[in-house]
Short mmCIF file of N, CA, C and O in Angstrom, two decimals:
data_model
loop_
_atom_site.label_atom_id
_atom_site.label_comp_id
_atom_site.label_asym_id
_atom_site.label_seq_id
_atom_site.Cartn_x
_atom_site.Cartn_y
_atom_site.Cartn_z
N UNK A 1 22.40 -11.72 13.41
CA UNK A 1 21.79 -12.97 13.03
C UNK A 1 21.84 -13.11 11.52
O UNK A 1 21.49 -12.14 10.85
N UNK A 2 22.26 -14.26 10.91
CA UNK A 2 22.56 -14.41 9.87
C UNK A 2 21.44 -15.09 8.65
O UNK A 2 21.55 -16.32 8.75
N UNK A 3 20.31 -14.70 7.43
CA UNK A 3 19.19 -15.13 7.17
C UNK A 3 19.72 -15.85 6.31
O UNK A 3 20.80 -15.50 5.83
N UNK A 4 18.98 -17.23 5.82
CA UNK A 4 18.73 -17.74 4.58
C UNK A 4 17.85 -17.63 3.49
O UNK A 4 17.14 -16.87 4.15
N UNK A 5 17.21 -17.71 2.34
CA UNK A 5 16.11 -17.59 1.63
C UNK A 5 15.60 -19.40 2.48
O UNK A 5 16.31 -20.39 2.65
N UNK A 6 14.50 -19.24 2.73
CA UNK A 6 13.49 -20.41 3.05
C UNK A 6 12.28 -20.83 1.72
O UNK A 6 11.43 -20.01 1.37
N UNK A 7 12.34 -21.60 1.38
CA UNK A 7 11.09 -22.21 0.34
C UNK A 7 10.07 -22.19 0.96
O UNK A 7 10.37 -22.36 2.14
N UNK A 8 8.90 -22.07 0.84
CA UNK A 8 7.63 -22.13 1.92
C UNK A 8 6.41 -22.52 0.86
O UNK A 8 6.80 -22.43 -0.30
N UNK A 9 5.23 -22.88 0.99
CA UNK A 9 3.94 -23.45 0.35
C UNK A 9 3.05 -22.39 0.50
O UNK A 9 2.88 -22.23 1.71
N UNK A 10 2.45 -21.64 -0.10
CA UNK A 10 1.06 -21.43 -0.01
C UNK A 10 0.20 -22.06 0.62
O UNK A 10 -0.05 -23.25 0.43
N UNK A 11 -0.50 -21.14 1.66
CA UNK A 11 -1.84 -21.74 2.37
C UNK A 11 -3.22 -21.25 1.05
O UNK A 11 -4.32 -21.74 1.31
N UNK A 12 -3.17 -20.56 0.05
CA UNK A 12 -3.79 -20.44 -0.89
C UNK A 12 -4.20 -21.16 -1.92
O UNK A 12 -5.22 -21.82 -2.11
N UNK A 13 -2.84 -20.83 -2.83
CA UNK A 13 -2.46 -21.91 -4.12
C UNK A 13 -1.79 -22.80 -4.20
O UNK A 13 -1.65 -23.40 -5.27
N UNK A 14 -0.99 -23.25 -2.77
CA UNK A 14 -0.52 -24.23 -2.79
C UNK A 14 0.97 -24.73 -3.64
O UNK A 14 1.55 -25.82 -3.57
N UNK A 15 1.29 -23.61 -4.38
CA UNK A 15 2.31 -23.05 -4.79
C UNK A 15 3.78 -23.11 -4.25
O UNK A 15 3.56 -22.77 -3.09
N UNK A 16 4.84 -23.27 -4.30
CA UNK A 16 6.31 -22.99 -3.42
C UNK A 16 6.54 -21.57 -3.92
O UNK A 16 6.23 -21.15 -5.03
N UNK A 17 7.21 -20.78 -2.80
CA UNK A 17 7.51 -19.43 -2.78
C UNK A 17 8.58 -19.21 -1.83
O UNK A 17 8.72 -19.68 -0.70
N UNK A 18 9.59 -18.11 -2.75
CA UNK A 18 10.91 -18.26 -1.41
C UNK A 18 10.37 -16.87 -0.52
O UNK A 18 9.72 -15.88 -0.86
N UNK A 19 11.10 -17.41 1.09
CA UNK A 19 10.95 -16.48 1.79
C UNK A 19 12.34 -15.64 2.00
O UNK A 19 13.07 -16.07 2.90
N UNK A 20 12.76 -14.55 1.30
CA UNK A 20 13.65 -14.16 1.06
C UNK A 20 14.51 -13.89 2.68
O UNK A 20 13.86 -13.68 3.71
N UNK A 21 16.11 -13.94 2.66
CA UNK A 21 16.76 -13.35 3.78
C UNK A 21 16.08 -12.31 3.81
O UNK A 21 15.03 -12.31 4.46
N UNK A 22 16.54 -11.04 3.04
CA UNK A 22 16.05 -9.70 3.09
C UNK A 22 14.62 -9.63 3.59
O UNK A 22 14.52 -8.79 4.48
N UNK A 23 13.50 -10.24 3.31
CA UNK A 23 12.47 -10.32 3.81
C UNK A 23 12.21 -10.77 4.97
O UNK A 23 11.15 -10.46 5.50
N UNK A 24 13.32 -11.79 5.75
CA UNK A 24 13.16 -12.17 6.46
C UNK A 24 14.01 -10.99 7.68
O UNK A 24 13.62 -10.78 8.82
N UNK A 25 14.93 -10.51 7.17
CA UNK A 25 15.41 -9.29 8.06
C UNK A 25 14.00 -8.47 8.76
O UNK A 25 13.57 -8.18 9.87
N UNK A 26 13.66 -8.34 7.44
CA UNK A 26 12.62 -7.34 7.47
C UNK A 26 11.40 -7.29 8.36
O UNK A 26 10.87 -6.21 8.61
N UNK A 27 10.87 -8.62 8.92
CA UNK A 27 10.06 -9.39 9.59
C UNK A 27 10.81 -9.30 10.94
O UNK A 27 10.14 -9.18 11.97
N UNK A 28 11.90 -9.34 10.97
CA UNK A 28 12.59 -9.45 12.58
C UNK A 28 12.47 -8.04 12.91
O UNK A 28 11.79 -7.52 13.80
N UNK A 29 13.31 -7.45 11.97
CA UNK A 29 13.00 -5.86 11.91
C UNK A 29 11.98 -5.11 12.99
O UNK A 29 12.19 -4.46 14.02
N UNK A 30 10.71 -5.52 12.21
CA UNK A 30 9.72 -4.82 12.71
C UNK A 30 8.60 -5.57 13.91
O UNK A 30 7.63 -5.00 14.41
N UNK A 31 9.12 -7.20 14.23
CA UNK A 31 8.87 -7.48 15.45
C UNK A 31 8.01 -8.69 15.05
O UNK A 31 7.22 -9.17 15.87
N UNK A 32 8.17 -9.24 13.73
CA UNK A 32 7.23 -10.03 13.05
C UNK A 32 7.57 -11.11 13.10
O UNK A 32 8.52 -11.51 12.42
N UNK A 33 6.73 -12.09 14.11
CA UNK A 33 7.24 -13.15 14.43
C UNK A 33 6.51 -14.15 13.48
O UNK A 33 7.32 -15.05 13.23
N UNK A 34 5.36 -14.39 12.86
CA UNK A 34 4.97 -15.37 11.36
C UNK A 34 5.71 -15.58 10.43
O UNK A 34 6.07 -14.55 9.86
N UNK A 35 6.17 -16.70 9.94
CA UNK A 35 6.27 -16.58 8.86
C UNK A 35 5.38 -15.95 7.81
O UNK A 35 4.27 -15.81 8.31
N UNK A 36 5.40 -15.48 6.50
CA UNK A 36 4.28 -15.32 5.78
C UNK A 36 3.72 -16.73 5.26
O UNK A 36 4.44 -17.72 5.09
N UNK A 37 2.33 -16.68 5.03
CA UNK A 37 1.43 -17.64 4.64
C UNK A 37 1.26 -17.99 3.56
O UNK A 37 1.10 -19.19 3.33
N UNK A 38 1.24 -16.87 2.38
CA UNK A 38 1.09 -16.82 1.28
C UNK A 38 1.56 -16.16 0.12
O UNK A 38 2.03 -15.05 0.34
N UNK A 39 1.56 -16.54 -1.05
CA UNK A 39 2.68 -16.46 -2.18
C UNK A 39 2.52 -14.49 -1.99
O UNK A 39 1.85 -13.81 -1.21
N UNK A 40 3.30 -14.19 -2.90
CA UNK A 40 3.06 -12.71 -3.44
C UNK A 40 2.11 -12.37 -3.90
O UNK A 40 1.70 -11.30 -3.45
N UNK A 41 1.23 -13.06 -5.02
CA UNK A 41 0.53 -13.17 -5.84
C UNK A 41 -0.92 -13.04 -5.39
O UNK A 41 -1.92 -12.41 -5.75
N UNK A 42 -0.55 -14.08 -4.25
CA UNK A 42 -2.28 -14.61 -3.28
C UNK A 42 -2.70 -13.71 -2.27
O UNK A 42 -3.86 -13.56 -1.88
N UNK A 43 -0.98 -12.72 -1.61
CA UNK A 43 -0.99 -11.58 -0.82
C UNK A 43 -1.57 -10.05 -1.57
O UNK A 43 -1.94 -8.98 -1.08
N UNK A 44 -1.41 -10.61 -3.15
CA UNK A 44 -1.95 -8.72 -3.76
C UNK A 44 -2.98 -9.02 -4.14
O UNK A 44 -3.78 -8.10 -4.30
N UNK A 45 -3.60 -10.96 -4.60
CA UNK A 45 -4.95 -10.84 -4.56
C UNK A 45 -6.29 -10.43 -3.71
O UNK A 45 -7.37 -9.90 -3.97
N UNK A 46 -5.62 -10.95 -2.55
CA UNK A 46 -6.26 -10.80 -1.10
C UNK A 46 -6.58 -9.60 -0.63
O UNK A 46 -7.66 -9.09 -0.31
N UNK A 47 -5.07 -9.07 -0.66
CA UNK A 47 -5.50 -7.49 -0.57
C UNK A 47 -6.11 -6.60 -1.23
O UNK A 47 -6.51 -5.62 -0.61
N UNK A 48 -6.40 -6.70 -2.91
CA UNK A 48 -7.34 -6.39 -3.92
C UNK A 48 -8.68 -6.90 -3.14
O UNK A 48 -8.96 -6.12 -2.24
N UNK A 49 -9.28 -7.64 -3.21
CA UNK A 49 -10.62 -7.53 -2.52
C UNK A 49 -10.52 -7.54 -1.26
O UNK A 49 -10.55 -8.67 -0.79
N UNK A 50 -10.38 -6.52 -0.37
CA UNK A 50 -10.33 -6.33 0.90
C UNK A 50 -10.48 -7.73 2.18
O UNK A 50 -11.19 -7.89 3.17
N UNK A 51 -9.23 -8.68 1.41
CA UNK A 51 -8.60 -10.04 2.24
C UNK A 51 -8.97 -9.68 3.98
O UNK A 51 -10.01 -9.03 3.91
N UNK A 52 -8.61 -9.81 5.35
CA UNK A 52 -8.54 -9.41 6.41
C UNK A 52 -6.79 -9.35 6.51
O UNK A 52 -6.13 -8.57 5.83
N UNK A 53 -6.35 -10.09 7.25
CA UNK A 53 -5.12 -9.23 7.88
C UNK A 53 -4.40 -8.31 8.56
O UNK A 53 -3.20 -8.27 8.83
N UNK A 54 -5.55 -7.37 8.87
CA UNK A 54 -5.35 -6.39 9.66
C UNK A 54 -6.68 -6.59 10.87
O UNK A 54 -7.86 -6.95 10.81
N UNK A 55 -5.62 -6.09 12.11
CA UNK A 55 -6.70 -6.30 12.84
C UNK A 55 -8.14 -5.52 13.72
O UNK A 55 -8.93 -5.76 14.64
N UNK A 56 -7.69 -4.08 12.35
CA UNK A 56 -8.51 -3.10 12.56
C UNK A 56 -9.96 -3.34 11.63
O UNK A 56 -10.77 -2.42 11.54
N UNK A 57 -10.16 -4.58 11.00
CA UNK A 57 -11.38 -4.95 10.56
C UNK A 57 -10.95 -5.40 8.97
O UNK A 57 -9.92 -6.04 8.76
N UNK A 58 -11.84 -4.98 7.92
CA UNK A 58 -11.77 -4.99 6.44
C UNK A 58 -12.88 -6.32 6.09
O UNK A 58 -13.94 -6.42 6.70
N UNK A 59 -12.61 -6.96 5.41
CA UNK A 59 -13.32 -7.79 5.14
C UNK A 59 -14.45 -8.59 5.96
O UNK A 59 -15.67 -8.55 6.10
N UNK A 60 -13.38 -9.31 6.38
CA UNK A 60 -13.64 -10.46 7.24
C UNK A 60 -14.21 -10.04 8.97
O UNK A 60 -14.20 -10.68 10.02
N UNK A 61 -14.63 -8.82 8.62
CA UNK A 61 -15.64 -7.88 10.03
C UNK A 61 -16.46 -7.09 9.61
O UNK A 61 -16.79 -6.04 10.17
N UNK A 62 -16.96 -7.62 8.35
CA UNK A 62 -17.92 -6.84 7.76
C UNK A 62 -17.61 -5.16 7.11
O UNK A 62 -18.50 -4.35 6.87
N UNK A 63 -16.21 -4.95 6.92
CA UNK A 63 -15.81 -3.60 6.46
C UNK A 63 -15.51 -4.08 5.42
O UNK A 63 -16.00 -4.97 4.72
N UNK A 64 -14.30 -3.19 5.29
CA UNK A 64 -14.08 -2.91 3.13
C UNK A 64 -13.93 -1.34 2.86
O UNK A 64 -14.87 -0.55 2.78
N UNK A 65 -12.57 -1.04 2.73
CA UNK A 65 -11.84 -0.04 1.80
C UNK A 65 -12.03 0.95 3.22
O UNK A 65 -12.65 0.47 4.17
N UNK A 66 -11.43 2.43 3.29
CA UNK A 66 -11.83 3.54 3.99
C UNK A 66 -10.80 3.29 4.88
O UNK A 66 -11.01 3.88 5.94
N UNK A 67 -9.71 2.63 4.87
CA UNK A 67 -8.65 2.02 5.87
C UNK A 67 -8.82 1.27 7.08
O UNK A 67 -8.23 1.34 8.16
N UNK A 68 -9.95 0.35 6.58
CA UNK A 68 -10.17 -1.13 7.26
C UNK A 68 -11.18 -0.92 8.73
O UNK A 68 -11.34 -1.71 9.66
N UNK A 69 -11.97 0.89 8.45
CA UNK A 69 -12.68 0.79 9.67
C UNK A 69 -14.23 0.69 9.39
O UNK A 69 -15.02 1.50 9.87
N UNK A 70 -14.56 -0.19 8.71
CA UNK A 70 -16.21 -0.15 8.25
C UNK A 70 -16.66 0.75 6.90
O UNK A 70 -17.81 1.16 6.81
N UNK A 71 -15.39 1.08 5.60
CA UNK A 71 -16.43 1.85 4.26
C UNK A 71 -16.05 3.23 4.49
O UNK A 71 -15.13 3.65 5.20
N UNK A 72 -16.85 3.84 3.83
CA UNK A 72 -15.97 5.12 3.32
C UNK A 72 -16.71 5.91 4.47
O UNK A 72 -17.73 5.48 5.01
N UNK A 73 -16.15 6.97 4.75
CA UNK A 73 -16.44 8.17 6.02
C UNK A 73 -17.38 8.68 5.39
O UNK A 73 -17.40 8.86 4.17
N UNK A 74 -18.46 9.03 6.41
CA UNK A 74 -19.32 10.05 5.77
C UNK A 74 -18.96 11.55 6.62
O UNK A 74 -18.83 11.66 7.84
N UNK A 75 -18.86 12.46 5.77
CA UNK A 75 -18.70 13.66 6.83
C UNK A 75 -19.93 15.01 6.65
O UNK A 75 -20.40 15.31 5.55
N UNK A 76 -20.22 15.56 7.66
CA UNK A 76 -21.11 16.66 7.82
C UNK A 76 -20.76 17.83 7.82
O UNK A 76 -19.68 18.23 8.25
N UNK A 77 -22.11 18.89 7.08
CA UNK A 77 -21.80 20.24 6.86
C UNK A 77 -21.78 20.82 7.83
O UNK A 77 -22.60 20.26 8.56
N UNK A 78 -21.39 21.56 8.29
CA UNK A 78 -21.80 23.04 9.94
C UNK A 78 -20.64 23.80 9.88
O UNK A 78 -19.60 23.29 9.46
N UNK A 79 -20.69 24.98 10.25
CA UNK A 79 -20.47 26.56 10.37
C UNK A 79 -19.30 26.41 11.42
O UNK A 79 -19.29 25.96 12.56
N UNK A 80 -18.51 26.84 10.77
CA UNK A 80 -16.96 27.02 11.98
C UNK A 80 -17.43 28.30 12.91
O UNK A 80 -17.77 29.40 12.48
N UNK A 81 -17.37 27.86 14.42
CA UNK A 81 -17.27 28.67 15.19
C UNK A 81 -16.46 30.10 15.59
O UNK A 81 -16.84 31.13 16.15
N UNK A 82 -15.38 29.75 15.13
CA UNK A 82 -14.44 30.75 15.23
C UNK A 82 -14.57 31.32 13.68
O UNK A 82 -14.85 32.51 13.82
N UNK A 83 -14.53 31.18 13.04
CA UNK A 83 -14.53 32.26 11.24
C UNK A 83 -16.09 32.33 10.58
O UNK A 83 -16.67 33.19 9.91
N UNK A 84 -16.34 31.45 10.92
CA UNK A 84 -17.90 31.08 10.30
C UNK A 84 -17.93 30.59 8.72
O UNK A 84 -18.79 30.56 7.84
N UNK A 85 -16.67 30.26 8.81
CA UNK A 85 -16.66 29.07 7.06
C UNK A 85 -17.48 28.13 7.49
O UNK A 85 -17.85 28.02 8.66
N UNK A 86 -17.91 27.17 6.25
CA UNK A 86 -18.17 25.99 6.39
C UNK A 86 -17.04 25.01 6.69
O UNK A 86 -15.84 25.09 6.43
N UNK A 87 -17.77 24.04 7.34
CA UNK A 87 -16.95 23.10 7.63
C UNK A 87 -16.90 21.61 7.41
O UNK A 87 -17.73 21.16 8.19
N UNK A 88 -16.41 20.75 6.83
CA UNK A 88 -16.78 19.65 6.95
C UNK A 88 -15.91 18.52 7.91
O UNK A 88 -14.73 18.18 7.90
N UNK A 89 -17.28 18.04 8.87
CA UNK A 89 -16.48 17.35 9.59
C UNK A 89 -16.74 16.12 9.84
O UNK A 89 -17.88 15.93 9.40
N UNK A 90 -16.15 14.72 10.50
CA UNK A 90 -16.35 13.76 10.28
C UNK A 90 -17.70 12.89 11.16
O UNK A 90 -18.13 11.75 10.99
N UNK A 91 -18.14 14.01 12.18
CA UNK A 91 -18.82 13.41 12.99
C UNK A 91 -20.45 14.48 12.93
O UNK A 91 -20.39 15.41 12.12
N UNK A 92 -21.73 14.35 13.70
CA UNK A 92 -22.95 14.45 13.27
C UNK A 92 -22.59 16.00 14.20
O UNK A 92 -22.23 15.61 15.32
N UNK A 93 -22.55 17.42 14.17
CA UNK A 93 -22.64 18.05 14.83
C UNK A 93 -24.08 18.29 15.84
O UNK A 93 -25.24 18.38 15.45
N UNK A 94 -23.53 18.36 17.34
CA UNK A 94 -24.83 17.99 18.15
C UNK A 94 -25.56 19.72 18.35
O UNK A 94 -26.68 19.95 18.81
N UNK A 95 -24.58 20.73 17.87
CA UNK A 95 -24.91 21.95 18.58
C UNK A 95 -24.53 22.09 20.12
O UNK A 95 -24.92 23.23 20.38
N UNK A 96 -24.16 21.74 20.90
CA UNK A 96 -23.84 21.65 22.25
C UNK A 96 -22.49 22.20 22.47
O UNK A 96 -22.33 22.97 23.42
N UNK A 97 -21.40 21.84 21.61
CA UNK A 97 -20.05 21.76 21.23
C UNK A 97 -19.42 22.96 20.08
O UNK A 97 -19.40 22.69 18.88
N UNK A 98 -18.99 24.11 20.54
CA UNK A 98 -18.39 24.28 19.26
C UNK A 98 -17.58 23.17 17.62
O UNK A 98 -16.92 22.14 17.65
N UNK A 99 -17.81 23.61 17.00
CA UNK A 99 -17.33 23.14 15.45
C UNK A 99 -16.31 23.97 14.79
O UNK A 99 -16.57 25.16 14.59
N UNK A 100 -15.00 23.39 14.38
CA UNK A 100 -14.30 24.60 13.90
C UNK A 100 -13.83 23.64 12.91
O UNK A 100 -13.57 22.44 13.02
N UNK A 101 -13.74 24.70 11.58
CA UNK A 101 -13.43 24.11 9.94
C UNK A 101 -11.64 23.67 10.69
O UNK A 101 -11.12 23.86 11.79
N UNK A 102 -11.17 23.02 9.40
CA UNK A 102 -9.49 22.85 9.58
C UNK A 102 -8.77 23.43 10.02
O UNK A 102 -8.13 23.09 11.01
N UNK A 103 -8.57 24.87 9.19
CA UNK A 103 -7.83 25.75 9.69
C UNK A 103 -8.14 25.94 10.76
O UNK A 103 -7.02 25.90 11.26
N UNK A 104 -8.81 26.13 11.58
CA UNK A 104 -8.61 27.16 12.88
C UNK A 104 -9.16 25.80 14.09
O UNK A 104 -9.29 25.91 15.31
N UNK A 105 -9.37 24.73 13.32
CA UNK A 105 -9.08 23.40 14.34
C UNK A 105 -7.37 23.18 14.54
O UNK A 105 -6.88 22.49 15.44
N UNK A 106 -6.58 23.92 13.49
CA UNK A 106 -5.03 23.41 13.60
C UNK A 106 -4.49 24.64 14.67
O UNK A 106 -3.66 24.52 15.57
N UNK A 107 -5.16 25.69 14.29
CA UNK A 107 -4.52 26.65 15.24
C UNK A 107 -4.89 26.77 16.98
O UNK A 107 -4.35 27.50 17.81
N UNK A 108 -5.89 25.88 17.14
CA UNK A 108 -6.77 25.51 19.07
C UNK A 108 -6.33 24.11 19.15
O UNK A 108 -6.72 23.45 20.11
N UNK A 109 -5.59 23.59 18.26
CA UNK A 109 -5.17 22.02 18.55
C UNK A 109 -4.00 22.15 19.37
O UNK A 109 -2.97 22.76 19.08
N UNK A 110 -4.34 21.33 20.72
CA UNK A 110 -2.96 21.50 21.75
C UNK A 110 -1.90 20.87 21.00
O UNK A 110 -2.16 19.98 20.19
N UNK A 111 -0.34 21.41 21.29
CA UNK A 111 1.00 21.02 20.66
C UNK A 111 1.24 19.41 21.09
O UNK A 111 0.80 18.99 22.16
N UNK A 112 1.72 18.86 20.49
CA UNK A 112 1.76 17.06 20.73
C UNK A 112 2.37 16.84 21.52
O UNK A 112 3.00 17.87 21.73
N UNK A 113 2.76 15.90 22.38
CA UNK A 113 3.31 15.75 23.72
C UNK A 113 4.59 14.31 23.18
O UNK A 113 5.35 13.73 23.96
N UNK A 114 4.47 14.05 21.66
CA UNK A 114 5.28 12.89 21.74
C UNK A 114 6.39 13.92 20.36
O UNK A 114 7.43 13.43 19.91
#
């Protein structure tokens, strides 16, 4: 399939902005059926204050920064089961469950299936 550069408007600033072939490869590419909406400019502003766009949250769902899932992780102290380092992990340890620091969570982690 053969691309052109397309002129397009800002839904922002209202601005003209080309939509490059190459960019537009790039969009088929990866299954991207929108055009883009907005200039370059309005896309790194947006994304500077945590714009939405993604549909794993950020802004516009009440999150912001931490990779768009609600703010920065908080993680908890507790005692690796297997070595007895500390550990920090991302969730409230209940005591019920063993806890194991990194290392020796990588070495009981089943091998990946993909």
């Amino acid at each position: 399939m053969s691309f052109s550069d397309i002129t397009l408007t800002c839904k922002d600033c209202g601005n003209p902005f080309v939509f490059t072939a190459g960019e537009q490869e790039f969009y088929q590419q990866r299954g991207l059926m929108n055009q883009p909406g907005r200039c370059s400019d309005c896309r790194a502003a947006r994304k500077a204050t945590g714009g939405g766009g993604s549909s794993y949250g950020g802004a516009s769902r009440g999150g912001g920064g931490g990779g768009g899932y609600g703010g920065e992780r908080e993680f908890f102290t507790a005692t690796c089961s297997s070595c007895g380092k500390e550990a920090r992990v991302p969730f409230q340890p209940r005591g019920d469950k063993p806890v194991y620091c990194s290392s020796c969570f990588e070495t009981r982690r089943p091998a990946s299936r993909y």
